[in-house]
CSV table of C-alpha atoms and ligand atoms in Angstrom, one decimal:
chain,number,residue,atom,x,y,z
A,10,UNK,CA,36.7,-24.8,52.0
A,11,UNK,CA,33.2,-26.8,52.0
A,12,UNK,CA,30.3,-26.8,54.1
A,13,UNK,CA,28.3,-30.1,53.7
A,14,UNK,CA,25.9,-29.7,55.9
A,15,UNK,CA,24.1,-26.3,57.9
A,16,UNK,CA,21.7,-26.2,60.3
A,17,UNK,CA,19.0,-23.2,61.4
A,18,UNK,CA,18.3,-22.9,64.9
A,19,UNK,CA,15.2,-21.3,65.7
A,20,UNK,CA,16.5,-19.9,70.5
A,21,UNK,CA,14.2,-18.2,71.9
A,22,UNK,CA,15.5,-16.7,74.7
A,23,UNK,CA,13.7,-14.3,77.9
A,24,UNK,CA,14.7,-11.1,78.0
A,25,UNK,CA,16.3,-9.3,81.6
A,26,UNK,CA,14.3,-5.8,81.1
A,27,UNK,CA,10.8,-5.1,78.6
A,28,UNK,CA,13.0,-3.2,76.3
A,29,UNK,CA,11.1,-0.5,74.8
A,30,UNK,CA,11.4,2.0,71.2
A,31,UNK,CA,9.7,4.9,68.7
A,32,UNK,CA,8.0,1.3,67.6
A,33,UNK,CA,7.3,-1.5,69.5
A,34,UNK,CA,7.7,-3.5,73.6
A,35,UNK,CA,9.7,-7.0,73.7
A,36,UNK,CA,10.5,-9.3,76.5
A,37,UNK,CA,12.2,-12.1,74.4
A,38,UNK,CA,13.5,-12.1,71.8
A,39,UNK,CA,13.7,-15.1,68.9
A,40,UNK,CA,16.8,-15.0,66.0
A,41,UNK,CA,17.8,-18.0,64.1
A,42,UNK,CA,21.7,-19.6,64.5
A,43,UNK,CA,23.2,-20.8,62.1
A,44,UNK,CA,25.5,-23.6,61.7
A,45,UNK,CA,27.7,-24.3,59.1
A,46,UNK,CA,30.3,-27.8,59.3
A,47,UNK,CA,33.3,-28.5,56.4
A,48,UNK,CA,34.7,-31.8,55.4
A,49,UNK,CA,36.9,-31.9,58.3
A,50,UNK,CA,34.0,-31.9,61.2
A,51,UNK,CA,34.3,-28.4,62.4
A,52,UNK,CA,31.2,-25.8,62.7
A,53,UNK,CA,31.2,-22.5,62.4
A,54,UNK,CA,28.6,-20.6,63.8
A,55,UNK,CA,26.3,-17.2,63.2
A,56,UNK,CA,23.2,-15.0,64.4
A,57,UNK,CA,20.6,-14.1,62.1
A,58,UNK,CA,19.4,-11.3,64.5
A,59,UNK,CA,15.8,-9.9,63.4
A,60,UNK,CA,13.6,-9.1,65.6
A,61,UNK,CA,10.2,-10.9,65.0
A,62,UNK,CA,8.5,-8.1,63.6
A,63,UNK,CA,9.3,-5.7,61.0
A,64,UNK,CA,9.1,-2.2,62.5
A,65,UNK,CA,13.0,-1.5,62.3
A,66,UNK,CA,13.6,-3.1,59.1
A,67,UNK,CA,11.2,-5.3,56.3
A,68,UNK,CA,12.5,-8.7,57.2
A,69,UNK,CA,11.3,-10.3,60.0
A,70,UNK,CA,12.5,-13.9,61.7
A,71,UNK,CA,9.7,-15.4,59.1
A,72,UNK,CA,10.7,-13.7,56.4
A,73,UNK,CA,14.4,-14.8,57.1
A,74,UNK,CA,13.8,-18.3,58.2
A,75,UNK,CA,11.8,-18.9,53.8
A,76,UNK,CA,14.9,-17.1,52.8
A,77,UNK,CA,17.6,-19.0,54.2
A,78,UNK,CA,16.3,-21.7,53.9
A,79,UNK,CA,15.3,-22.0,50.6
A,80,UNK,CA,18.3,-19.9,49.1
A,81,UNK,CA,21.2,-19.3,51.0
A,82,UNK,CA,22.1,-22.7,52.9
A,83,UNK,CA,21.8,-24.4,49.3
A,84,UNK,CA,23.3,-22.2,47.5
A,85,UNK,CA,26.1,-22.6,49.9
A,86,UNK,CA,26.1,-26.2,50.3
A,87,UNK,CA,28.2,-28.5,49.1
A,88,UNK,CA,30.5,-24.7,47.4
A,89,UNK,CA,34.1,-24.4,47.2
A,90,UNK,CA,35.0,-21.6,48.0
A,91,UNK,CA,38.6,-20.1,49.7
A,92,UNK,CA,37.5,-16.8,51.4
A,93,UNK,CA,34.8,-15.5,53.3
A,94,UNK,CA,34.4,-13.0,51.5
A,95,UNK,CA,33.5,-15.2,48.2
A,96,UNK,CA,31.0,-16.3,50.4
A,97,UNK,CA,28.0,-13.1,49.2
A,98,UNK,CA,28.9,-13.8,45.7
A,99,UNK,CA,27.3,-17.5,45.9
A,100,UNK,CA,23.9,-15.4,46.4
A,101,UNK,CA,24.5,-12.4,45.2
A,102,UNK,CA,21.0,-13.1,42.7
A,103,UNK,CA,19.7,-13.0,45.9
A,104,UNK,CA,18.0,-9.3,46.3
A,105,UNK,CA,17.7,-7.4,49.7
A,106,UNK,CA,17.5,-9.9,52.5
A,107,UNK,CA,19.8,-8.4,54.1
A,108,UNK,CA,19.8,-10.0,57.6
A,109,UNK,CA,19.7,-12.9,56.5
A,110,UNK,CA,22.2,-12.8,55.0
A,111,UNK,CA,24.0,-11.7,57.4
A,112,UNK,CA,23.2,-14.8,59.9
A,113,UNK,CA,25.2,-17.3,57.3
A,114,UNK,CA,27.6,-14.5,56.2
A,115,UNK,CA,28.6,-14.7,60.3
A,116,UNK,CA,29.0,-18.1,60.4
A,117,UNK,CA,30.8,-19.1,57.6
A,118,UNK,CA,33.8,-16.5,58.8
A,119,UNK,CA,33.7,-17.6,61.9
A,120,UNK,CA,34.8,-21.3,60.7
A,121,UNK,CA,36.9,-20.2,58.1
A,122,UNK,CA,38.8,-18.7,60.7
A,123,UNK,CA,38.4,-21.6,62.7
A,124,UNK,CA,40.4,-23.7,60.0
A,125,UNK,CA,43.0,-21.3,60.2
A,126,UNK,CA,43.1,-20.7,63.3
A,127,UNK,CA,42.8,-16.9,63.8
A,128,UNK,CA,40.4,-15.5,66.6
A,129,UNK,CA,37.9,-13.7,64.2
A,130,UNK,CA,38.9,-10.4,64.7
A,131,UNK,CA,42.5,-11.4,63.1
A,132,UNK,CA,40.7,-12.4,60.4
A,133,UNK,CA,38.4,-8.7,59.7
A,134,UNK,CA,41.5,-6.2,60.6
A,135,UNK,CA,40.8,-6.3,64.3
A,136,UNK,CA,43.6,-4.0,65.6
A,137,UNK,CA,42.7,-2.8,69.5
A,138,UNK,CA,42.5,-5.7,72.2
A,139,UNK,CA,40.1,-4.1,74.0
A,140,UNK,CA,36.8,-2.3,72.6
A,141,UNK,CA,34.7,0.4,74.8
A,142,UNK,CA,31.6,-0.5,74.9
A,143,UNK,CA,27.9,1.8,75.7
A,144,UNK,CA,24.7,0.9,76.4
A,145,UNK,CA,21.6,1.7,74.6
A,146,UNK,CA,18.6,2.5,76.6
A,147,UNK,CA,14.8,1.8,76.1
A,148,UNK,CA,11.9,4.1,76.3
A,149,UNK,CA,10.7,3.9,79.6
A,150,UNK,CA,7.4,4.2,81.8
A,151,UNK,CA,8.1,7.7,83.7
A,152,UNK,CA,12.1,9.7,83.8
A,153,UNK,CA,12.9,8.0,87.5
A,154,UNK,CA,12.3,4.7,85.9
A,155,UNK,CA,15.2,6.2,83.4
A,156,UNK,CA,16.9,7.6,85.6
A,157,UNK,CA,17.6,4.3,87.9
A,158,UNK,CA,18.2,2.9,84.2
A,159,UNK,CA,20.6,5.0,83.6
A,160,UNK,CA,22.5,5.1,87.3
A,161,UNK,CA,22.3,1.5,87.5
A,162,UNK,CA,24.4,0.9,83.4
A,163,UNK,CA,27.0,4.5,84.7
A,164,UNK,CA,27.7,3.1,88.1
A,165,UNK,CA,28.5,-0.5,86.5
A,166,UNK,CA,31.0,1.5,84.0
A,167,UNK,CA,29.5,2.4,81.0
A,168,UNK,CA,30.7,5.3,79.6
A,169,UNK,CA,28.0,5.4,77.5
A,170,UNK,CA,24.7,6.1,77.1
A,171,UNK,CA,22.5,5.7,74.6
A,172,UNK,CA,18.2,7.2,74.7
A,173,UNK,CA,15.6,6.1,73.3
A,174,UNK,CA,13.3,9.2,71.8
A,175,UNK,CA,10.3,9.3,70.4
A,176,UNK,CA,7.9,12.0,69.7
A,177,UNK,CA,6.5,13.8,73.3
A,178,UNK,CA,9.8,11.8,75.0
A,179,UNK,CA,13.1,13.5,74.4
A,180,UNK,CA,13.5,17.2,75.5
A,181,UNK,CA,12.5,16.7,79.1
A,182,UNK,CA,13.6,12.9,79.2
A,183,UNK,CA,17.4,14.5,77.9
A,184,UNK,CA,17.3,16.7,80.2
A,185,UNK,CA,16.2,15.6,83.3
A,186,UNK,CA,19.2,12.4,82.1
A,187,UNK,CA,22.0,15.5,81.0
A,188,UNK,CA,21.2,17.2,84.6
A,189,UNK,CA,21.5,14.3,86.9
A,190,UNK,CA,24.6,13.1,85.0
A,191,UNK,CA,26.8,16.2,83.3
A,192,UNK,CA,29.9,14.0,82.8
A,193,UNK,CA,28.8,10.8,81.0
A,194,UNK,CA,28.8,10.6,76.4
A,195,UNK,CA,24.8,10.9,76.1
A,196,UNK,CA,23.5,10.4,72.7
A,197,UNK,CA,20.0,9.5,71.6
A,198,UNK,CA,18.0,7.3,68.7
A,199,UNK,CA,14.9,8.5,67.1
A,200,UNK,CA,14.6,5.5,64.8
A,201,UNK,CA,13.0,7.4,61.9
A,202,UNK,CA,10.0,8.8,64.4
A,203,UNK,CA,10.2,12.0,63.3
A,204,UNK,CA,8.4,13.4,60.3
A,205,UNK,CA,9.8,17.0,59.0
A,206,UNK,CA,7.1,19.5,61.1
A,207,UNK,CA,7.4,22.4,61.9
A,208,UNK,CA,6.9,21.2,65.7
A,209,UNK,CA,8.9,17.9,65.2
A,210,UNK,CA,11.7,19.3,63.7
A,211,UNK,CA,12.0,22.5,67.3
A,212,UNK,CA,11.8,19.1,69.1
A,213,UNK,CA,15.2,18.2,67.7
A,214,UNK,CA,16.5,21.4,67.6
A,215,UNK,CA,16.5,22.1,71.2
A,216,UNK,CA,18.0,18.7,71.3
A,217,UNK,CA,21.5,21.0,70.2
A,218,UNK,CA,21.7,22.2,73.6
A,219,UNK,CA,23.0,19.0,75.7
A,220,UNK,CA,25.8,18.7,74.8
A,221,UNK,CA,24.7,15.1,72.9
A,222,UNK,CA,27.7,12.8,71.0
A,223,UNK,CA,24.7,12.7,68.5
A,224,UNK,CA,21.2,12.1,67.0
A,225,UNK,CA,20.2,8.6,65.8
A,226,UNK,CA,17.8,8.6,62.8
A,227,UNK,CA,16.3,11.4,63.4
A,228,UNK,CA,13.8,10.8,60.7
A,229,UNK,CA,12.5,8.0,57.8
A,230,UNK,CA,15.3,5.6,56.5
A,231,UNK,CA,15.0,6.9,53.0
A,232,UNK,CA,14.2,10.5,53.6
A,233,UNK,CA,17.9,11.7,53.1
A,234,UNK,CA,17.2,14.7,52.4
A,235,UNK,CA,15.2,15.7,56.5
A,236,UNK,CA,18.6,14.7,58.0
A,237,UNK,CA,21.0,16.8,55.9
A,238,UNK,CA,18.7,19.9,55.8
A,239,UNK,CA,19.2,19.0,60.1
A,240,UNK,CA,23.2,18.4,59.9
A,241,UNK,CA,23.2,22.1,57.9
A,242,UNK,CA,20.8,22.8,61.5
A,243,UNK,CA,22.2,21.7,64.2
A,244,UNK,CA,26.2,21.2,65.8
A,245,UNK,CA,25.0,17.9,67.0
A,246,UNK,CA,26.5,14.9,65.2
A,247,UNK,CA,23.8,13.7,62.6
A,248,UNK,CA,24.2,9.4,63.0
A,249,UNK,CA,22.7,7.1,60.1
A,250,UNK,CA,21.2,4.1,61.0
A,251,UNK,CA,18.8,1.9,59.2
A,252,UNK,CA,19.5,5.0,56.5
A,253,UNK,CA,21.9,2.7,55.6
A,254,UNK,CA,22.0,-0.8,54.2
A,255,UNK,CA,24.3,-1.1,51.2
A,256,UNK,CA,27.9,1.1,50.7
A,257,UNK,CA,25.4,2.7,48.3
A,258,UNK,CA,23.3,3.6,49.9
A,259,UNK,CA,26.4,5.8,52.2
A,260,UNK,CA,27.8,6.9,49.2
A,261,UNK,CA,25.1,8.5,48.2
A,262,UNK,CA,24.4,10.4,52.4
A,263,UNK,CA,28.4,11.0,51.9
A,264,UNK,CA,27.5,13.6,49.4
A,265,UNK,CA,24.5,14.9,50.9
A,266,UNK,CA,26.1,15.3,53.5
A,267,UNK,CA,22.9,13.8,55.8
A,268,UNK,CA,25.9,12.0,58.9
A,269,UNK,CA,28.6,13.1,60.3
A,270,UNK,CA,28.4,9.3,62.5
A,271,UNK,CA,28.1,5.7,61.1
A,272,UNK,CA,26.1,2.9,62.8
A,273,UNK,CA,27.9,-0.1,61.2
A,274,UNK,CA,25.2,-2.8,61.8
A,275,UNK,CA,26.4,-6.6,60.8
A,276,UNK,CA,22.6,-7.3,60.0
A,277,UNK,CA,21.9,-4.3,57.9
A,278,UNK,CA,24.4,-4.9,56.3
A,279,UNK,CA,23.9,-7.8,55.6
A,280,UNK,CA,27.0,-9.7,56.9
A,281,UNK,CA,31.1,-9.2,58.1
A,282,UNK,CA,32.2,-8.1,54.8
A,283,UNK,CA,29.9,-5.2,54.2
A,284,UNK,CA,30.4,-4.4,57.3
A,285,UNK,CA,34.6,-4.3,56.7
A,286,UNK,CA,33.5,-2.1,53.4
A,287,UNK,CA,31.3,0.0,55.0
A,288,UNK,CA,33.8,1.2,58.5
A,289,UNK,CA,36.5,1.7,55.5
A,290,UNK,CA,34.6,3.5,53.2
A,291,UNK,CA,33.5,5.6,56.2
A,292,UNK,CA,37.1,5.8,57.0
A,293,UNK,CA,37.7,7.2,53.7
A,294,UNK,CA,35.7,10.0,54.3
A,295,UNK,CA,37.1,10.7,58.3
A,296,UNK,CA,33.1,9.0,59.2
A,297,UNK,CA,33.7,7.8,63.1
A,298,UNK,CA,31.9,4.9,63.4
A,299,UNK,CA,30.7,2.1,66.0
A,300,UNK,CA,29.0,-1.2,65.9
A,301,UNK,CA,25.2,-0.5,66.7
A,302,UNK,CA,23.1,-3.7,68.0
A,303,UNK,CA,20.6,-5.8,67.7
A,304,UNK,CA,20.2,-7.7,71.2
A,305,UNK,CA,22.3,-10.1,69.7
A,306,UNK,CA,22.3,-14.0,71.5
A,307,UNK,CA,26.0,-14.2,72.6
A,308,UNK,CA,27.0,-15.5,69.2
A,309,UNK,CA,26.3,-12.3,67.2
A,310,UNK,CA,27.7,-10.4,70.4
A,311,UNK,CA,31.0,-11.9,69.8
A,312,UNK,CA,31.2,-10.9,65.9
A,313,UNK,CA,30.5,-7.9,66.6
A,314,UNK,CA,33.0,-7.6,69.4
A,315,UNK,CA,35.5,-8.8,66.5
A,316,UNK,CA,34.3,-6.4,64.4
A,317,UNK,CA,34.7,-2.9,66.8
A,318,UNK,CA,38.3,-4.2,67.3
A,319,UNK,CA,39.1,-2.6,63.9
A,320,UNK,CA,41.1,0.8,64.0
A,321,UNK,CA,37.9,2.9,62.0
A,322,UNK,CA,35.5,1.9,66.0
A,323,UNK,CA,36.1,5.2,67.5
A,324,UNK,CA,33.4,5.4,69.7
A,325,UNK,CA,32.1,3.0,71.3
A,326,UNK,CA,29.8,0.3,70.3
A,327,UNK,CA,26.6,-1.1,71.4
A,328,UNK,CA,28.4,-4.3,72.7
A,329,UNK,CA,26.7,-4.6,76.1
A,330,UNK,CA,27.9,-7.9,78.5
A,331,UNK,CA,26.0,-10.4,77.6
A,332,UNK,CA,24.1,-9.7,81.2
A,333,UNK,CA,22.3,-6.7,80.4
A,334,UNK,CA,20.2,-8.6,78.2
A,335,UNK,CA,19.7,-12.2,79.1
A,336,UNK,CA,19.5,-14.5,82.3
A,337,UNK,CA,21.8,-16.8,80.3
A,338,UNK,CA,23.5,-16.6,77.0
A,339,UNK,CA,24.0,-19.1,74.2
A,340,UNK,CA,28.0,-19.2,74.8
A,341,UNK,CA,30.2,-20.0,76.7
A,342,UNK,CA,31.7,-18.3,78.7
A,343,UNK,CA,28.8,-15.0,78.2
A,344,UNK,CA,30.2,-11.6,77.1
A,345,UNK,CA,31.9,-9.5,80.1
A,346,UNK,CA,32.4,-5.9,80.4
A,347,UNK,CA,34.8,-4.6,83.2
A,348,UNK,CA,34.0,-0.8,83.5
A,349,UNK,CA,32.5,-0.5,80.1
A,350,UNK,CA,35.3,-2.3,78.8
A,351,UNK,CA,34.9,-5.7,76.3
A,352,UNK,CA,37.9,-7.9,76.0
A,353,UNK,CA,38.8,-8.7,72.1
A,354,UNK,CA,38.7,-12.9,72.8
A,355,UNK,CA,42.6,-13.8,71.1
A,356,UNK,CA,41.0,-17.7,70.2
A,357,UNK,CA,39.9,-19.8,67.0
A,358,UNK,CA,37.2,-18.1,65.5
A,359,UNK,CA,34.7,-16.6,68.1
A,360,UNK,CA,36.4,-17.0,71.1
A,361,UNK,CA,33.0,-18.6,72.8
A,362,UNK,CA,31.7,-21.9,73.0
A,363,UNK,CA,28.3,-22.5,71.6
A,364,UNK,CA,26.6,-24.6,74.3
A,365,UNK,CA,25.0,-26.7,72.2
A,366,UNK,CA,22.6,-28.2,75.5
A,367,UNK,CA,21.6,-24.3,75.8
A,368,UNK,CA,20.2,-24.2,72.4
A,369,UNK,CA,18.9,-27.8,72.2
A,370,UNK,CA,16.7,-27.3,75.3
A,371,UNK,CA,15.9,-23.3,73.8
A,372,UNK,CA,15.9,-24.1,70.0
A,373,UNK,CA,11.4,-24.0,68.9
A,374,UNK,CA,12.4,-24.9,65.6
A,375,UNK,CA,15.2,-26.6,63.3
A,376,UNK,CA,16.5,-28.4,59.9
A,377,UNK,CA,18.5,-29.2,58.2
A,378,UNK,CA,20.6,-29.4,54.5
A,379,UNK,CA,23.0,-32.4,53.7
A,380,UNK,CA,25.9,-32.0,50.5
B,409,OSB,O1,18.0,0.7,66.2
B,409,OSB,O2,19.8,0.6,67.2
B,409,OSB,C1,18.9,0.8,67.0
B,409,OSB,C2,18.0,-2.9,69.6
B,409,OSB,C3,16.8,-2.5,68.6
B,409,OSB,C4,16.4,-2.4,67.3
B,409,OSB,C5,17.1,-1.3,66.7
B,409,OSB,C6,18.0,-0.7,67.9
B,409,OSB,C7,18.2,-1.3,69.0
B,409,OSB,C8,19.6,-0.9,69.8
B,409,OSB,C9,19.8,-1.7,70.6
B,409,OSB,O3,19.7,-0.1,69.6
B,409,OSB,C10,21.1,-1.9,70.4
B,409,OSB,C11,21.6,-3.2,72.1
B,409,OSB,O4,22.0,-2.8,73.0
B,409,OSB,O5,21.9,-4.3,71.1
B,410,MG,MG1,19.4,2.6,65.7
């Protein structure tokens, strides 16, 4: 296979509901869509789902654009490869920049599966024909607003709800959600906002009595020791997100006992190939995994659905339907969920068609490269 033409498309979509985490709030998102074409003219799409600001990861939309334009696309355009797993080798000298790499990697997998006439899920080793979706809810102005959001998504059929927490917004919202929804699969995500002060660790320990399915990333990304210490103290499984950018990070965290559950994000790990490898490694250590999200547009979301069809994804993934986030998505049909279940497409590639006219109408910036 040889990519003869590549382009980047910075696309802005408004969010239907403002999303606040421990670090920031967003009303719209700018993601970079990646389009690769081969000699036959077939187009494979990928998505760089980086945030605009370096608050979740050190990457931003601008760093992703720079690295993709200057290093990743020039490495891919014109090169010959047989299997998308080889594509990461083309940019092996580039350190870090996982989100930028992931977008190009997804496009290569999509192009390859499309050309082979198989679904992306099949190409990745998927075994399920549907996946269970959870929702991730941001910090709301009041507890009543939060309960209204939880109720709305429970009514829509989602079986698992994750709540963003931060010091000062933790035990009270969790107590309220648990008392209103006693049987709901509930978990919390702190995005690394907690320190190791007695007061902050006490609040995390206090969450142990609410039957949460996990506490996601309470401490700073590189602080594996704090996660291991908390896991020794509480029954609730500790889940790592921001701490795990590479398979080496995962190996270290396992040895330290810093996690019982892994959030696999295609973006954070640098692509679908590394995401599958993380899934395999977690399975060897009996660590259940789920697929995390970055509010992906339809391209990245379809890739997440395909990945979630692998056997180790036994917990609900953040692959909610497009309409939780966007009025109109960049793919047709949009991703839909019925009673919290998303069907895994069986058609070639992503199984969704990119609405190129809508992409063009919504794009803020574009660049192309030819062999
Ligand atoms: O930590 O999982 C996270 C969104 C942006 C940045 C980080 C995170 C999230 C989410 C949203 O939780 C998950 C989704 O619905 O895509
Ligand atoms: Mg998270």
